[in-house]
Amino acid sequence: VQLQASGGGLVQAGGSLRLSCAASRFTLDYYTTGWFRQAPGKEREWISCISNSDGVTYYADSVKGRFTFSRYNAKNTVYLQMNNLKPEDTAVYYCAAAPSCFRSASDVIFNPAYWGKGTLVTVSS
């Protein structure tokens, strides 16, 4: 089971990047997928996941309205389109696969079983 994120780089504030995450040795059809990020000196932060059961996409408040998470099943790949990037978006971004992604009474629950290697996004001011 492998997940490989790519597409990171250096971008100016207000710019855009699209991250890709390709799965190999397993099909994403049987998993929900999502993204996390970890900024320097900070804990890993969940930012988005797509529910397999109903296709609903959930976002953290910090990225809602700026990031779009999508799947391309035929390519076994998911994407994270990031627009209007801010310096605080600077982080290593990780894709992950989990059995489920759903909203509880107060939180979105997404507990990865598989992690990809991260890709660094740097947003300059």
mmCIF file of C-alpha atoms in Angstrom:
data_model
loop_
_atom_site.group_PDB
_atom_site.id
_atom_site.type_symbol
_atom_site.label_atom_id
_atom_site.label_comp_id
_atom_site.label_asym_id
_atom_site.label_seq_id
_atom_site.Cartn_x
_atom_site.Cartn_y
_atom_site.Cartn_z
ATOM 1 C CA VAL A 1 0.000 0.000 0.000
ATOM 2 C CA GLN A 2 1.491 3.286 -1.095
ATOM 3 C CA LEU A 3 0.315 6.847 -1.251
ATOM 4 C CA GLN A 4 2.478 9.457 -2.858
ATOM 5 C CA ALA A 5 1.733 13.152 -2.617
ATOM 6 C CA SER A 6 3.224 15.594 -5.066
ATOM 7 C CA GLY A 7 2.758 19.117 -6.363
ATOM 8 C CA GLY A 8 4.183 21.120 -3.502
ATOM 9 C CA GLY A 9 6.445 24.075 -4.037
ATOM 10 C CA LEU A 10 7.027 27.740 -3.400
ATOM 11 C CA VAL A 11 4.239 30.181 -4.172
ATOM 12 C CA GLN A 12 3.501 33.783 -3.301
ATOM 13 C CA ALA A 13 0.620 34.699 -1.042
ATOM 14 C CA GLY A 14 -2.606 34.782 -3.021
ATOM 15 C CA GLY A 15 -1.362 32.155 -5.433
ATOM 16 C CA SER A 16 -2.543 28.620 -6.092
ATOM 17 C CA LEU A 17 -1.175 25.113 -6.093
ATOM 18 C CA ARG A 18 -2.695 21.737 -6.830
ATOM 19 C CA LEU A 19 -1.503 18.755 -4.865
ATOM 20 C CA SER A 20 -1.939 15.225 -6.146
ATOM 21 C CA CYS A 21 -1.939 11.970 -4.249
ATOM 22 C CA ALA A 22 -1.649 8.754 -6.190
ATOM 23 C CA ALA A 23 -2.361 5.375 -4.669
ATOM 24 C CA SER A 24 -0.599 2.219 -5.717
ATOM 25 C CA ARG A 25 -0.965 -1.403 -4.706
ATOM 26 C CA PHE A 26 -4.533 -0.773 -3.567
ATOM 27 C CA THR A 27 -7.634 0.953 -4.867
ATOM 28 C CA LEU A 28 -8.997 4.074 -3.276
ATOM 29 C CA ASP A 29 -12.534 2.853 -4.010
ATOM 30 C CA TYR A 30 -12.512 0.974 -0.712
ATOM 31 C CA TYR A 31 -11.218 3.835 1.405
ATOM 32 C CA THR A 32 -12.003 7.358 2.260
ATOM 33 C CA THR A 33 -9.182 9.746 1.600
ATOM 34 C CA GLY A 34 -8.070 12.941 3.155
ATOM 35 C CA TRP A 35 -5.340 15.469 3.738
ATOM 36 C CA PHE A 36 -3.398 16.660 6.736
ATOM 37 C CA ARG A 37 -0.673 19.207 7.091
ATOM 38 C CA GLN A 38 2.048 19.932 9.591
ATOM 39 C CA ALA A 39 3.581 23.346 9.909
ATOM 40 C CA PRO A 40 7.031 23.810 11.451
ATOM 41 C CA GLY A 41 6.853 23.475 15.211
ATOM 42 C CA LYS A 42 3.158 22.614 15.177
ATOM 43 C CA GLU A 43 1.049 19.500 15.506
ATOM 44 C CA ARG A 44 -0.344 17.755 12.481
ATOM 45 C CA GLU A 45 -3.652 19.301 11.433
ATOM 46 C CA TRP A 46 -6.491 17.580 9.603
ATOM 47 C CA ILE A 47 -7.739 19.709 6.709
ATOM 48 C CA SER A 48 -10.103 17.650 4.556
ATOM 49 C CA CYS A 49 -11.605 14.262 3.799
ATOM 50 C CA ILE A 50 -14.213 12.787 1.486
ATOM 51 C CA SER A 51 -16.785 10.369 2.801
ATOM 52 C CA ASN A 52 -17.105 7.177 0.774
ATOM 53 C CA SER A 53 -20.629 6.575 1.960
ATOM 54 C CA ASP A 54 -22.242 9.765 0.710
ATOM 55 C CA GLY A 55 -19.515 11.650 -1.125
ATOM 56 C CA VAL A 56 -19.673 14.589 1.257
ATOM 57 C CA THR A 57 -16.431 16.523 1.532
ATOM 58 C CA TYR A 58 -15.463 18.021 4.864
ATOM 59 C CA TYR A 59 -12.997 20.863 5.405
ATOM 60 C CA ALA A 60 -11.313 22.421 8.376
ATOM 61 C CA ASP A 61 -12.409 25.982 8.981
ATOM 62 C CA SER A 62 -8.876 27.178 8.254
ATOM 63 C CA VAL A 63 -9.136 26.155 4.598
ATOM 64 C CA LYS A 64 -12.864 26.214 3.897
ATOM 65 C CA GLY A 65 -13.698 28.272 0.837
ATOM 66 C CA ARG A 66 -10.090 28.243 -0.417
ATOM 67 C CA PHE A 67 -9.235 24.556 -0.798
ATOM 68 C CA THR A 68 -11.105 21.988 -2.880
ATOM 69 C CA PHE A 69 -10.614 18.262 -2.487
ATOM 70 C CA SER A 70 -11.539 15.988 -5.378
ATOM 71 C CA ARG A 71 -11.132 12.401 -6.522
ATOM 72 C CA TYR A 72 -10.419 10.959 -9.926
ATOM 73 C CA ASN A 73 -11.260 7.305 -9.455
ATOM 74 C CA ALA A 74 -10.108 6.223 -12.902
ATOM 75 C CA LYS A 75 -6.590 7.352 -12.032
ATOM 76 C CA ASN A 76 -6.761 6.201 -8.415
ATOM 77 C CA THR A 77 -5.743 9.719 -7.508
ATOM 78 C CA VAL A 78 -7.041 12.495 -5.335
ATOM 79 C CA TYR A 79 -6.317 16.194 -5.617
ATOM 80 C CA LEU A 80 -6.215 19.189 -3.347
ATOM 81 C CA GLN A 81 -6.681 22.476 -5.178
ATOM 82 C CA MET A 82 -5.418 25.272 -2.983
ATOM 83 C CA ASN A 83 -6.334 28.844 -3.879
ATOM 84 C CA ASN A 84 -5.690 32.189 -2.220
ATOM 85 C CA LEU A 85 -2.797 30.709 -0.312
ATOM 86 C CA LYS A 86 -1.581 32.423 2.819
ATOM 87 C CA PRO A 87 1.792 32.284 4.583
ATOM 88 C CA GLU A 88 0.113 30.340 7.379
ATOM 89 C CA ASP A 89 -0.626 27.573 4.882
ATOM 90 C CA THR A 90 3.094 26.805 4.784
ATOM 91 C CA ALA A 91 3.442 23.180 5.851
ATOM 92 C CA VAL A 92 4.214 19.668 4.774
ATOM 93 C CA TYR A 93 1.020 18.247 3.315
ATOM 94 C CA TYR A 94 0.158 14.573 3.679
ATOM 95 C CA CYS A 95 -2.524 12.494 2.025
ATOM 96 C CA ALA A 96 -4.015 9.582 3.881
ATOM 97 C CA ALA A 97 -6.543 6.773 3.505
ATOM 98 C CA ALA A 98 -8.945 5.597 6.175
ATOM 99 C CA PRO A 99 -11.928 3.277 6.497
ATOM 100 C CA SER A 100 -14.273 6.207 7.022
ATOM 101 C CA CYS A 101 -14.737 9.943 7.200
ATOM 102 C CA PHE A 102 -17.815 11.267 8.917
ATOM 103 C CA ARG A 103 -19.102 14.031 11.101
ATOM 104 C CA SER A 104 -19.900 13.281 14.684
ATOM 105 C CA ALA A 105 -21.831 15.638 16.925
ATOM 106 C CA SER A 106 -18.875 17.977 17.213
ATOM 107 C CA ASP A 107 -16.002 16.860 14.980
ATOM 108 C CA VAL A 108 -15.100 15.241 11.716
ATOM 109 C CA ILE A 109 -13.746 11.761 12.360
ATOM 110 C CA PHE A 110 -10.975 10.603 10.051
ATOM 111 C CA ASN A 111 -8.430 8.143 11.408
ATOM 112 C CA PRO A 112 -5.981 7.113 8.714
ATOM 113 C CA ALA A 113 -4.850 3.579 8.211
ATOM 114 C CA TYR A 114 -2.334 4.593 5.567
ATOM 115 C CA TRP A 115 -0.198 7.678 5.139
ATOM 116 C CA GLY A 116 1.634 9.036 2.165
ATOM 117 C CA LYS A 117 4.934 10.828 2.223
ATOM 118 C CA GLY A 118 4.440 14.539 2.479
ATOM 119 C CA THR A 119 4.998 17.330 0.033
ATOM 120 C CA LEU A 120 6.217 20.739 1.165
ATOM 121 C CA VAL A 121 4.188 23.845 0.431
ATOM 122 C CA THR A 122 5.842 27.171 1.143
ATOM 123 C CA VAL A 123 3.859 30.388 0.824
ATOM 124 C CA SER A 124 5.860 33.582 0.836
ATOM 125 C CA SER A 125 4.413 36.900 1.932
#
